Tab-separated table of C-alpha atoms in Angstrom:
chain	number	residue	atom	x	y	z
A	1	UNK	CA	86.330	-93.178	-27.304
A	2	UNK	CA	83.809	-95.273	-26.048
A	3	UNK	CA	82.049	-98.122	-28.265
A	4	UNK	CA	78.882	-100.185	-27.417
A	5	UNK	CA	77.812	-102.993	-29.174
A	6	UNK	CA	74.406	-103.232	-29.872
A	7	UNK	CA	72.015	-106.531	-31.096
A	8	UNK	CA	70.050	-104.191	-33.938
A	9	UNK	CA	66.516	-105.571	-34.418
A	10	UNK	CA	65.013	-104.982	-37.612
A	11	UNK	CA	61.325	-103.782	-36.320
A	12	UNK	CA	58.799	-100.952	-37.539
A	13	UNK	CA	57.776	-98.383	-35.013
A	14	UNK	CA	55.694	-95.980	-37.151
A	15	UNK	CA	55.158	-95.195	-40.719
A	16	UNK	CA	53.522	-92.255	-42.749
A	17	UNK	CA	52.256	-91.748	-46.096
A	18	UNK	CA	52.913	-88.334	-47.920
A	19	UNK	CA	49.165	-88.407	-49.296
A	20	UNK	CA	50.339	-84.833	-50.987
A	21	UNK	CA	53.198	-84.166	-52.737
A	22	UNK	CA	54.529	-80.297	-52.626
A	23	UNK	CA	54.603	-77.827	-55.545
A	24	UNK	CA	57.848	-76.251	-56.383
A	25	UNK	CA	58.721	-73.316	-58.505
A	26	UNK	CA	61.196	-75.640	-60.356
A	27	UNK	CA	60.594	-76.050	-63.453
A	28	UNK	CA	60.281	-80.145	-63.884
A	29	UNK	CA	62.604	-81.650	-66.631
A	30	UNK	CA	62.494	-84.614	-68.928
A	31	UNK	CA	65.370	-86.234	-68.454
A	32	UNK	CA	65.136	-88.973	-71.406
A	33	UNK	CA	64.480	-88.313	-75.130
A	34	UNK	CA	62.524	-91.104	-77.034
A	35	UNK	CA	63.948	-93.675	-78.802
A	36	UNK	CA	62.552	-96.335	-80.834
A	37	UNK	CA	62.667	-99.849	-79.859
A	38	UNK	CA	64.366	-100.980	-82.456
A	39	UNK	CA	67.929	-99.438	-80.717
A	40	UNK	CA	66.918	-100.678	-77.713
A	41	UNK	CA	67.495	-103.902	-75.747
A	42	UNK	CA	64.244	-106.202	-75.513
A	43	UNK	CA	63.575	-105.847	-71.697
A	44	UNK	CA	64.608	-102.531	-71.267
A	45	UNK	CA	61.149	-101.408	-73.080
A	46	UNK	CA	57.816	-100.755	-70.552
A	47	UNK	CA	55.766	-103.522	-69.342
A	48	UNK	CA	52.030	-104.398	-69.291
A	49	UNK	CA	51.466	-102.648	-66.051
A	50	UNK	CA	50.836	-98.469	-65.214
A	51	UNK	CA	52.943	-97.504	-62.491
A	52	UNK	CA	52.147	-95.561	-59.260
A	53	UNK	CA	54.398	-93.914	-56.953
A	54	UNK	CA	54.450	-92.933	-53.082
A	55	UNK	CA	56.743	-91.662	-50.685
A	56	UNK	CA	56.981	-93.106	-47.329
A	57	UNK	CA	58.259	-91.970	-43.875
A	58	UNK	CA	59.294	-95.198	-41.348
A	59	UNK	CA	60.975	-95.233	-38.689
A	60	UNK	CA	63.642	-97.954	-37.308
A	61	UNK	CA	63.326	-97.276	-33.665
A	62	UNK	CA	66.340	-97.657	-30.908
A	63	UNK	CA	69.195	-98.060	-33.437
A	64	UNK	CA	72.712	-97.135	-32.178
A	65	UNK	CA	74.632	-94.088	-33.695
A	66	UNK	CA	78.409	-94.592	-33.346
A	67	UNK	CA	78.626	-90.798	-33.162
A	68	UNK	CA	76.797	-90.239	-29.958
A	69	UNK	CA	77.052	-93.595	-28.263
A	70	UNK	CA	73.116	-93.567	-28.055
A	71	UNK	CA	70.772	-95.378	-29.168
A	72	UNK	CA	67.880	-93.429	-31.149
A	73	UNK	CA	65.019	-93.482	-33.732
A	74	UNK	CA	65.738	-94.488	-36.970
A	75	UNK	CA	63.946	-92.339	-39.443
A	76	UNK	CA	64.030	-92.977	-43.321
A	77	UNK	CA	62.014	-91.736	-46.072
A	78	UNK	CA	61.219	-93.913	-49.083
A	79	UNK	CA	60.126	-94.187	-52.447
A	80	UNK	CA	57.848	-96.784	-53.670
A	81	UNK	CA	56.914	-97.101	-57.044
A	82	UNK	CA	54.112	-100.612	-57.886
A	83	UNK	CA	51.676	-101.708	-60.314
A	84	UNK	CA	48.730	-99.407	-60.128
A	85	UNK	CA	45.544	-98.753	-60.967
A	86	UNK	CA	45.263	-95.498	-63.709
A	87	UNK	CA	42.598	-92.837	-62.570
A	88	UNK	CA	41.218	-89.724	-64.992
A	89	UNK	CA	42.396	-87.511	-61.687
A	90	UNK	CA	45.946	-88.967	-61.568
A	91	UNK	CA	48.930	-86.894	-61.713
A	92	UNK	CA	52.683	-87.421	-62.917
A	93	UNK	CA	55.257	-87.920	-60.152
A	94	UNK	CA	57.515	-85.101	-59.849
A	95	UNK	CA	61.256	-86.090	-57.892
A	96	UNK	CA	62.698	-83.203	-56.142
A	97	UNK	CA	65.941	-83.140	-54.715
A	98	UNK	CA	69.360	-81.644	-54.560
A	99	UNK	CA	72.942	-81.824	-56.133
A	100	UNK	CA	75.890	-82.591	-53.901
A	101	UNK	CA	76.627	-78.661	-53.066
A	102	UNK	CA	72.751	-77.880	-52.498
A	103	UNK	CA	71.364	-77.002	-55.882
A	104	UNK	CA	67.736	-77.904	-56.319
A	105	UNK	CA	65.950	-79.517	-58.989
A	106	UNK	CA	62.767	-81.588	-59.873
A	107	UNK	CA	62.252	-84.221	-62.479
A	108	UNK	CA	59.115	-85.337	-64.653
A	109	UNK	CA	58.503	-88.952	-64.056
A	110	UNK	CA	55.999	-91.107	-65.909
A	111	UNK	CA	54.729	-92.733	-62.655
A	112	UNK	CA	50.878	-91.313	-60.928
A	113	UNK	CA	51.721	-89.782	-57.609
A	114	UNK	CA	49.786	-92.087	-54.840
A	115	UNK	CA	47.637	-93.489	-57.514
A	116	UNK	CA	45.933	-96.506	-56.280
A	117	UNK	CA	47.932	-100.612	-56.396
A	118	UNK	CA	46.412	-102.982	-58.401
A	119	UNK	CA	44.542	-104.905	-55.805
A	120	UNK	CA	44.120	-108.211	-57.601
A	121	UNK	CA	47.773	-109.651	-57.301
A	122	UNK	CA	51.049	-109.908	-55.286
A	123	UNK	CA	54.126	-108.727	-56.415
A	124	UNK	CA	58.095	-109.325	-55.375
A	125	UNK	CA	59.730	-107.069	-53.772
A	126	UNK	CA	62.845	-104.908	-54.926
A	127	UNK	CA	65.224	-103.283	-52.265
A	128	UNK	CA	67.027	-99.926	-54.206
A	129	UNK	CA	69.580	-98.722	-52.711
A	130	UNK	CA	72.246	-95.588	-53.529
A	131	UNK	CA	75.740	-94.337	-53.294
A	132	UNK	CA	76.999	-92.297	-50.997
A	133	UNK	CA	76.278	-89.629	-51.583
A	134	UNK	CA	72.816	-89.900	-52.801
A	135	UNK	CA	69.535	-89.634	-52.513
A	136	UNK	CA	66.366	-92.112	-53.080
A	137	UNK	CA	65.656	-91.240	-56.854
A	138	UNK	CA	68.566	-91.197	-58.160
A	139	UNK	CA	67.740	-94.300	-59.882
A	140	UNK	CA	64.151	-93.810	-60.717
A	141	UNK	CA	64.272	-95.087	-64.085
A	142	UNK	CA	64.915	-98.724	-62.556
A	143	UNK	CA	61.994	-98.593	-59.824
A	144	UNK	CA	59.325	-96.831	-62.460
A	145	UNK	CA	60.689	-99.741	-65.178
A	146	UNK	CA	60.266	-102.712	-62.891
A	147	UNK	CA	57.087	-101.693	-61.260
A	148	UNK	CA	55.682	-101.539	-65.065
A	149	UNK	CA	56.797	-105.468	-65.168
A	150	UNK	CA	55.106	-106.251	-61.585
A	151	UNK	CA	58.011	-105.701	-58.535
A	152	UNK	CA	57.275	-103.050	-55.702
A	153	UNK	CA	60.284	-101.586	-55.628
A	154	UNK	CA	61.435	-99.243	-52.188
A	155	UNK	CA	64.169	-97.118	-52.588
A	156	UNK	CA	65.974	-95.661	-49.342
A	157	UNK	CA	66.907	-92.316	-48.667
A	158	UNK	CA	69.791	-93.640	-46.101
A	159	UNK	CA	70.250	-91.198	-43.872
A	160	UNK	CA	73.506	-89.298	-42.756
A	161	UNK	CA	74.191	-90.597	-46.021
A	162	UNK	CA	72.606	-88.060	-48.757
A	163	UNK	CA	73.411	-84.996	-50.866
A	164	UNK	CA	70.964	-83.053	-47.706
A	165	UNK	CA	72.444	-84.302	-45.070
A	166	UNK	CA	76.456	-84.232	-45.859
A	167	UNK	CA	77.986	-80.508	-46.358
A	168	UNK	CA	80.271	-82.145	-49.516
A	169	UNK	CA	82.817	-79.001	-49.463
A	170	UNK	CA	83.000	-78.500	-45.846
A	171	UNK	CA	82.160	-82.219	-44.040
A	172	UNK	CA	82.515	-84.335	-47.075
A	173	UNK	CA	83.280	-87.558	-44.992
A	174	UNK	CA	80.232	-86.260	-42.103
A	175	UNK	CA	78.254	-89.901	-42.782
A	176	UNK	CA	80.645	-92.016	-44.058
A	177	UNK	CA	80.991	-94.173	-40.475
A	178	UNK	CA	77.225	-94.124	-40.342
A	179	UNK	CA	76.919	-95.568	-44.153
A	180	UNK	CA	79.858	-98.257	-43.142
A	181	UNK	CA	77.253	-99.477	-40.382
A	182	UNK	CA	74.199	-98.823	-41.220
A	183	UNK	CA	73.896	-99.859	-45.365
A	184	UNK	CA	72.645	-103.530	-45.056
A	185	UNK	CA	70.605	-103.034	-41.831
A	186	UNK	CA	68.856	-100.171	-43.535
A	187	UNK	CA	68.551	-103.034	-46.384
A	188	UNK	CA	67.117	-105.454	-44.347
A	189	UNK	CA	64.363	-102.926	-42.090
A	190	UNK	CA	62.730	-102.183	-45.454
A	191	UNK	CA	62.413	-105.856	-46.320
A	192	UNK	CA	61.246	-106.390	-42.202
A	193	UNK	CA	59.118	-103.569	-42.645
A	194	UNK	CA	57.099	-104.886	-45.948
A	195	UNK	CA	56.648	-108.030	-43.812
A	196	UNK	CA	55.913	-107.161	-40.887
A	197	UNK	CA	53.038	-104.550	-41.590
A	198	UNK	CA	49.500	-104.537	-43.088
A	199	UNK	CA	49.064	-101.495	-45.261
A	200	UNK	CA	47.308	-102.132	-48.980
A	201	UNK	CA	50.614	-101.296	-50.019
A	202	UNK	CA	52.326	-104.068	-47.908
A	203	UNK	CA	49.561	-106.718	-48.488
A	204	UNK	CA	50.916	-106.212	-52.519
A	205	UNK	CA	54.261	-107.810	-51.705
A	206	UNK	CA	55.086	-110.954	-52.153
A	207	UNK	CA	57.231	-110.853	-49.409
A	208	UNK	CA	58.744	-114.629	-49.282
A	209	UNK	CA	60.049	-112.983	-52.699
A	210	UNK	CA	62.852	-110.520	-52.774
A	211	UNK	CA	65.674	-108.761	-54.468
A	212	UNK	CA	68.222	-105.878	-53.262
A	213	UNK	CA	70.008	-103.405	-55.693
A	214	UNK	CA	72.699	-101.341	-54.484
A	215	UNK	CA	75.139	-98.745	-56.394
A	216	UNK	CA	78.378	-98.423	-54.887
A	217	UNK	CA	77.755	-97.539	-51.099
A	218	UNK	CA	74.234	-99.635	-51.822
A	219	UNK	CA	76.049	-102.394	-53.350
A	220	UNK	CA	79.112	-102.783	-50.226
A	221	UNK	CA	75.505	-102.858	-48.558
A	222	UNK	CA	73.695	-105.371	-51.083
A	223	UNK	CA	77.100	-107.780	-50.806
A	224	UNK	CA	76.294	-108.051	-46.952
A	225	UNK	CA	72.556	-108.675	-47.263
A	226	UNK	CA	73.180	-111.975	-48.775
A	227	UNK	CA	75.971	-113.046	-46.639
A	228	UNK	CA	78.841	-111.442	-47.956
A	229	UNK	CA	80.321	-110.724	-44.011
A	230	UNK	CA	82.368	-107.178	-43.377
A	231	UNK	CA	86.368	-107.988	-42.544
A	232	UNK	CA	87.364	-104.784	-41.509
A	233	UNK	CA	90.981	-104.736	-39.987
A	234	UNK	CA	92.515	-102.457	-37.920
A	235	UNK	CA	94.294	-100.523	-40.821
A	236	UNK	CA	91.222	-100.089	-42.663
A	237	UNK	CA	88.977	-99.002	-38.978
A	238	UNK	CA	91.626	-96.393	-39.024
A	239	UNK	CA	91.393	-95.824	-43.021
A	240	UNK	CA	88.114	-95.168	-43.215
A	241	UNK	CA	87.356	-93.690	-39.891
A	242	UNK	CA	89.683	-91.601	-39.136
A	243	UNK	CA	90.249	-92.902	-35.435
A	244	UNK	CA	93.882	-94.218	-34.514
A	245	UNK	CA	93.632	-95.024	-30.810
A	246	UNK	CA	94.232	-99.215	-30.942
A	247	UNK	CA	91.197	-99.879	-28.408
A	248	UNK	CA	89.098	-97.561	-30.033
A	249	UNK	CA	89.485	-99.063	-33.447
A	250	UNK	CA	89.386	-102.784	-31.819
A	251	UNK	CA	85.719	-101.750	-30.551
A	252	UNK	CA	84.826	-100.673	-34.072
A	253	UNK	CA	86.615	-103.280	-36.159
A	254	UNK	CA	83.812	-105.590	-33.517
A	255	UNK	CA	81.340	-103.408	-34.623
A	256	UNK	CA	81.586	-102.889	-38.369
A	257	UNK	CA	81.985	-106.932	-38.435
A	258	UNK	CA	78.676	-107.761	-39.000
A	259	UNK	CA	76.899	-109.505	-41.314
A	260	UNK	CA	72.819	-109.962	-43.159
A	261	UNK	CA	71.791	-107.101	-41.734
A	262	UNK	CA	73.129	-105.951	-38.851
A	263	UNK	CA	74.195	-109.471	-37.140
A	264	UNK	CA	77.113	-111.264	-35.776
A	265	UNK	CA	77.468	-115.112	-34.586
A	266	UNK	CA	76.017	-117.617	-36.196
A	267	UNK	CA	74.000	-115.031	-39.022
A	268	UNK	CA	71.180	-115.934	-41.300
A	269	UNK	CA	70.550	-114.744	-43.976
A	270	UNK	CA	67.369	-113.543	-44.887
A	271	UNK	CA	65.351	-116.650	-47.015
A	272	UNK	CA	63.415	-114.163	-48.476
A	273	UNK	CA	66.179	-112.344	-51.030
A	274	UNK	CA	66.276	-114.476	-53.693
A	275	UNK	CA	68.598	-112.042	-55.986
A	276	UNK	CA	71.010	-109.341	-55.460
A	277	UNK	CA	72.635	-106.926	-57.720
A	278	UNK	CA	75.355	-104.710	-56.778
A	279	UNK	CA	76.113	-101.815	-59.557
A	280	UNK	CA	80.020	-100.756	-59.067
A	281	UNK	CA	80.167	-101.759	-55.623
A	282	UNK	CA	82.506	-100.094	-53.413
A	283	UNK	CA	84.381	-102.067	-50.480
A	284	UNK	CA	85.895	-104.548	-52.646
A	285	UNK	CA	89.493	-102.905	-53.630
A	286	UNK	CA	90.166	-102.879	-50.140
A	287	UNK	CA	89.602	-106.157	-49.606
A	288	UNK	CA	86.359	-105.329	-47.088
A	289	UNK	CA	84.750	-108.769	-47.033
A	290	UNK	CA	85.643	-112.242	-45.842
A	291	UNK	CA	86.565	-114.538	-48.457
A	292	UNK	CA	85.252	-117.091	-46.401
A	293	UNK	CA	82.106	-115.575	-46.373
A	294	UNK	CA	81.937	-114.975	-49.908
A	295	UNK	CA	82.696	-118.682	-50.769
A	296	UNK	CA	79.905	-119.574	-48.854
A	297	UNK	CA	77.180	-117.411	-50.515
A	298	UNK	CA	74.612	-118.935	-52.148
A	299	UNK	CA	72.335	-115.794	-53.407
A	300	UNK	CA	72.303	-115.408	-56.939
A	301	UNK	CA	74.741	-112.132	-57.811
A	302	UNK	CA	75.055	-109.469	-60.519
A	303	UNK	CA	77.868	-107.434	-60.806
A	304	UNK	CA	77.718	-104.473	-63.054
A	305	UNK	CA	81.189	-102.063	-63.344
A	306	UNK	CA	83.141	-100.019	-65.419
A	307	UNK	CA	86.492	-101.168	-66.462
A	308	UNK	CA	87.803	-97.708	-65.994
A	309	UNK	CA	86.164	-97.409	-62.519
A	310	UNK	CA	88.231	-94.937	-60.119
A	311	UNK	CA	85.851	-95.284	-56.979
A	312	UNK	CA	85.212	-98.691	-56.466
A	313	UNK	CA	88.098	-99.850	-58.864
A	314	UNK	CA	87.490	-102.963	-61.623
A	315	UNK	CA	89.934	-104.938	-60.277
A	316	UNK	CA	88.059	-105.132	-56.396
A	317	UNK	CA	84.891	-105.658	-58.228
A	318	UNK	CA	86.507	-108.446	-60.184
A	319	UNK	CA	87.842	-109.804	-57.055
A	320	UNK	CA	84.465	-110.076	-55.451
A	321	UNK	CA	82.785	-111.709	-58.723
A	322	UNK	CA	85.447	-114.159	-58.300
A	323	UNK	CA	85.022	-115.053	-55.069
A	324	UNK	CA	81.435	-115.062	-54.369
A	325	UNK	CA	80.484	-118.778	-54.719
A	326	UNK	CA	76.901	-118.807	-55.703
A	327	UNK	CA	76.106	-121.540	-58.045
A	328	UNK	CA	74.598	-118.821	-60.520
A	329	UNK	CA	76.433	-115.516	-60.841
A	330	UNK	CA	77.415	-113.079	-63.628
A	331	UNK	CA	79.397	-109.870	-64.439
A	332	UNK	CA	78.447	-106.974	-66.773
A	333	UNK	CA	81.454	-104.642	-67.686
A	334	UNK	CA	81.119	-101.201	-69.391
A	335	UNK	CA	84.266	-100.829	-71.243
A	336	UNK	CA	85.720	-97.312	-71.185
A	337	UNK	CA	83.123	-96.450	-67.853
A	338	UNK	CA	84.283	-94.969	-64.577
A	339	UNK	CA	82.104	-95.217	-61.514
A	340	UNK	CA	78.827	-93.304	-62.888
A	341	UNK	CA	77.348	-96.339	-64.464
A	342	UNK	CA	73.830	-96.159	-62.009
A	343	UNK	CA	72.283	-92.607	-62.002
A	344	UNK	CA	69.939	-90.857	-64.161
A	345	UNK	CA	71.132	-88.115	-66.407
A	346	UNK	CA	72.310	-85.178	-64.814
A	347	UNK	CA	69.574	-82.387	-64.367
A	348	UNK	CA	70.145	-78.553	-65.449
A	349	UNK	CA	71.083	-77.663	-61.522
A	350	UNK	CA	73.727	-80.080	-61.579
A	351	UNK	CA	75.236	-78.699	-65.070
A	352	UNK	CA	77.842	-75.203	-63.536
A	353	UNK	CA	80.393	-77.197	-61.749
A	354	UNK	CA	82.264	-80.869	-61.670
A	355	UNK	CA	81.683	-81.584	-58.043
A	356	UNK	CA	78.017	-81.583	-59.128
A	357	UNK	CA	77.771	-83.142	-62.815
A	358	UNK	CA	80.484	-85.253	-62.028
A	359	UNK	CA	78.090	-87.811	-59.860
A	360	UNK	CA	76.148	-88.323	-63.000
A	361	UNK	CA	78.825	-87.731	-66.271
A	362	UNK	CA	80.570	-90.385	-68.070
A	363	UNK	CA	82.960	-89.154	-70.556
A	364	UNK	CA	82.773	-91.856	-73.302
A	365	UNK	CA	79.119	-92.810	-72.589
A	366	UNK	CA	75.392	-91.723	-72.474
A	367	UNK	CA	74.296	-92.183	-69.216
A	368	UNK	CA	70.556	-93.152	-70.945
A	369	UNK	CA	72.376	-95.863	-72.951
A	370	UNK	CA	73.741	-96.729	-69.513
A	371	UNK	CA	70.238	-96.886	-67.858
A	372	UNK	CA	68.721	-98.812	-71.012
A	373	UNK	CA	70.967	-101.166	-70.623
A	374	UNK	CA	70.586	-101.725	-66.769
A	375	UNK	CA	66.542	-101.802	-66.862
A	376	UNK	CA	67.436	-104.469	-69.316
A	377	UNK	CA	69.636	-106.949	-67.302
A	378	UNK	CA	67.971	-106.198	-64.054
A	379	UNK	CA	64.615	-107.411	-65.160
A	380	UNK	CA	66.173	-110.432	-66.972
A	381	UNK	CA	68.242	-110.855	-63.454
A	382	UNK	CA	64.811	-110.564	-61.457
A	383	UNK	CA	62.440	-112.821	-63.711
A	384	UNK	CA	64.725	-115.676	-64.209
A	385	UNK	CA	66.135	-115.573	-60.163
A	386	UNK	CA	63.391	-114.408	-58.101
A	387	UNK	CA	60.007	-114.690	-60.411
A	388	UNK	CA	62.078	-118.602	-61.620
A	389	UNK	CA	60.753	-117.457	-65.510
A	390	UNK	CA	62.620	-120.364	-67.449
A	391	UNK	CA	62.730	-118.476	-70.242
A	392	UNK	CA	64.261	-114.946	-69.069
A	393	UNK	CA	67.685	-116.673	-67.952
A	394	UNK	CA	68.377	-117.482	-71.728
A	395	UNK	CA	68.671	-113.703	-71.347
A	396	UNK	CA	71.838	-114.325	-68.976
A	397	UNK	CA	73.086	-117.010	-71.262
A	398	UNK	CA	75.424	-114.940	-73.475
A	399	UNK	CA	78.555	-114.947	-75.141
A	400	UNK	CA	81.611	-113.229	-73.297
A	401	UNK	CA	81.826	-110.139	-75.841
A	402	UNK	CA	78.552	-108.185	-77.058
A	403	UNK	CA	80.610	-108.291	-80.442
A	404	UNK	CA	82.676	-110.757	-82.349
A	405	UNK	CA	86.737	-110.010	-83.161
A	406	UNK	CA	85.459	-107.841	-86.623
A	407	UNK	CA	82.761	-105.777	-84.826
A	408	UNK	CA	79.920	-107.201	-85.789
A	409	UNK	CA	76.614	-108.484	-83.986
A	410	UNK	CA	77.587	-111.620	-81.762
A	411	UNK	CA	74.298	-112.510	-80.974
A	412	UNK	CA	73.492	-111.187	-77.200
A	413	UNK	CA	69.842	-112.533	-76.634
A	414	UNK	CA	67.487	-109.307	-76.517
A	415	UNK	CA	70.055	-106.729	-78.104
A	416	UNK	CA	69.436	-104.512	-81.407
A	417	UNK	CA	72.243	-105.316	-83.759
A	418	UNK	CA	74.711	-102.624	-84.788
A	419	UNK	CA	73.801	-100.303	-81.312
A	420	UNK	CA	75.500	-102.766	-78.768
A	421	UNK	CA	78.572	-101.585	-78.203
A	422	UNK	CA	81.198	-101.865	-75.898
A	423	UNK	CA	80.014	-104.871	-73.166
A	424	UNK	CA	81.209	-107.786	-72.187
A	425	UNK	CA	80.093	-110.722	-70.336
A	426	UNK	CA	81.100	-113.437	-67.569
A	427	UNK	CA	78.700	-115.633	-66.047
A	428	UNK	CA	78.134	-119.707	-64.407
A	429	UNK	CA	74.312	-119.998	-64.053
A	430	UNK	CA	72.374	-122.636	-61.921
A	431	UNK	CA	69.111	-124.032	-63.466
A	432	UNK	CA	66.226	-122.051	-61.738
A	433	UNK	CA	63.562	-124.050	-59.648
């Protein structure tokens, strides 16, 4: 097996807009039944601002696939939700997709489809970022909730690395060497891309202003972004790759060693992300990162995980909260969660068999509470780090348990007493700029 190691710059070499969006015979579901406020945490309600949505093609050209030993085109399709401009003409967004063994299904969003962005302002910009497997609206709730609060959020479609391109019952491991590789550097393209462009789109972003969000395969991604550096060792090459010849997994030990992005001696990491959050990140039970590098961090982190989480497992996800060294960090932990604490509810498609349902289910929670509570912290997450909005990191300021030893209320800034339930906290914050 022969290995090349390539410098991977992070340049655009075409992009198109899907002005059009196609009609299925689908029925489109409502995921999410209404709920008043009052059970709700404060930031996880809408903000001031309509929300439009767009799909992008782009294309990261000359990128080297371990598979072939070639270099080639780059191609991944986004989904960009922003602050927008409400028209009479406008319509809902509809996301289509599939489950993990090829079931279709669409989903009623509340954004306008390639409604026009509110002209008069900048906004951040929010990197989203799935699992593997996955797809680029599985968490659509987060980029629809954020745009309404002024981020542009782009979420990836990572290719090799979604439900369409990985056969899950025949080829279930098909992408996994191109997701070890290519998760931050996709990560870092999209921010490249938003900066180095001059659509209306990309004149919005603020881009000296950034954030990445990744769930499991996103977050071992995220983790990297900001500096967290790959330590892959032989055992683990051969682990995760399947390849036991020692010169072969030497080469790809070199390769998967990388850091920000995609590089190798003396890295930088990107000014520009001021705030990353990694939702049950996966890499960390097997000990994937440097400690070195993660002492050395300085990006403010957010950890969310189950405590019952088989995939990633709490205690590597503890292990990295420990160890990153950023002056303000902070851990959210679902008690009684496994791994499925990102997603949107399952759809109807996804509902006949476990392999499908069981990338959305968890067994002692509702995956809405789940993704109330998530818009919640990651908005308080982005406006105190990346926005610097004093007053939103009193939302980060909290006591260890959501609830005292007898059950009641403790006090969690922004959370309805007698519905919070089952959280608890850890956290060292810096004072904001």
């Amino acid at each position: 097996m022969r290995l090349v190691i390539c410098t991977l710059m992070m340049s655009i070499f075409s992009m198109t807009s899907f002005t059009a969006y196609s009609a299925t015979a689908i029925p489109a579901e409502q995921l999410y039944e209404s709920r008043p406020a009052d059970v709700l945490p404060q930031l996880a309600t809408k903000g001031k601002y309509v929300v439009g949505v767009t799909t992008l093609d782009v294309v990261n050209p000359e990128q080297f696939d371990p598979i072939t030993q070639q270099t080639k085109d780059r191609k991944l399709r986004l989904e960009v939700w922003y602050p927008s401009v409400n028209k009479p003409s406008d319509t809902a967004a509809i996301y289509q997709d599939i489950t993990r063994t090829g079931k279709p299904f669409a989903i009623q969003g509340s954004a306008a489809r390639d409604s026009a962005i509110t002209s008069t302002e900048q906004f951040p910009l929010v990197v989203l970022s799935h699992g593997y497997t996955g797809y680029r609206t599985i968490m659509f709730y987060l980029g629809e909730h954020l745009a309404s609060h002024g981020y542009v959020v782009a979420a990836i479609d990572h290719t090799d690395s979604t439900h369409a391109d990985v056969d899950i019952t025949k080829a279930p491991f098909a992408g996994f060497l191109s997701t070890l590789l290519n998760r931050s550097r996709d990560q870092h393209f999209v921010l490249s891309y938003f900066k180095e462009n001059n659509s209306e789109l990309q004149r919005a972003v603020q881009d000296e202003l950034a954030a990445v969000i990744g769930f499991s395969m996103g977050g071992y991604g995220a983790i990297n972004s900001v500096g967290g550096c790959y330590n892959f060792t032989a055992q683990t090459v051969a682990a995760f790759t399947g390849v036991t010849e020692s010169k072969a997994q030497a080469q790809l030990q070199q390769l998967l060693n990388s850091c920000a992005g995609g590089q190798y001696a003396d890295y930088q990491v990107d000014p520009s992300w001021k705030a990353a959050i990694a939702i049950a990140p996966w890499g960390g039970q097997h000990k994937l990162f440097a400690q070195t590098a993660l002492a050395k961090m300085t990006v403010p982190m957010m950890y969310l995980a189950g405590d019952l989480d088989d995939i990633s497992g709490y205690a590597g996800i503890k292990w990295l909260f420990n160890e990153t060294g950023s002056a303000a960090k902070y851990m959210l932990t679902f008690h009684h969660a496994r791994h499925n604490i990102a997603p949107h509810p399952a759809p109807t498609a996804a509902m006949s068999n476990e392999l499908d349902i069981g990338t959305y289910h968890e067994g002692s929670w509702s995956i809405q509470t789940i993704n109330e509570i998530n818009k919640h912290f990651t908005l308080a997450m982005l406006d105190c780090h990346v926005k610097t909005l004093a007053e939103q990191c009193a939302f980060l300021a909290l006591s260890p348990s959501v609830t005292n030893a007898e059950g009641n209320d403790s006090g969690w800034k922004g959370f309805p007493k007698r519905f919070a339930t089952g959280l608890s906290w850890e956290y060292q914050q810096a004072t904001t700029k």
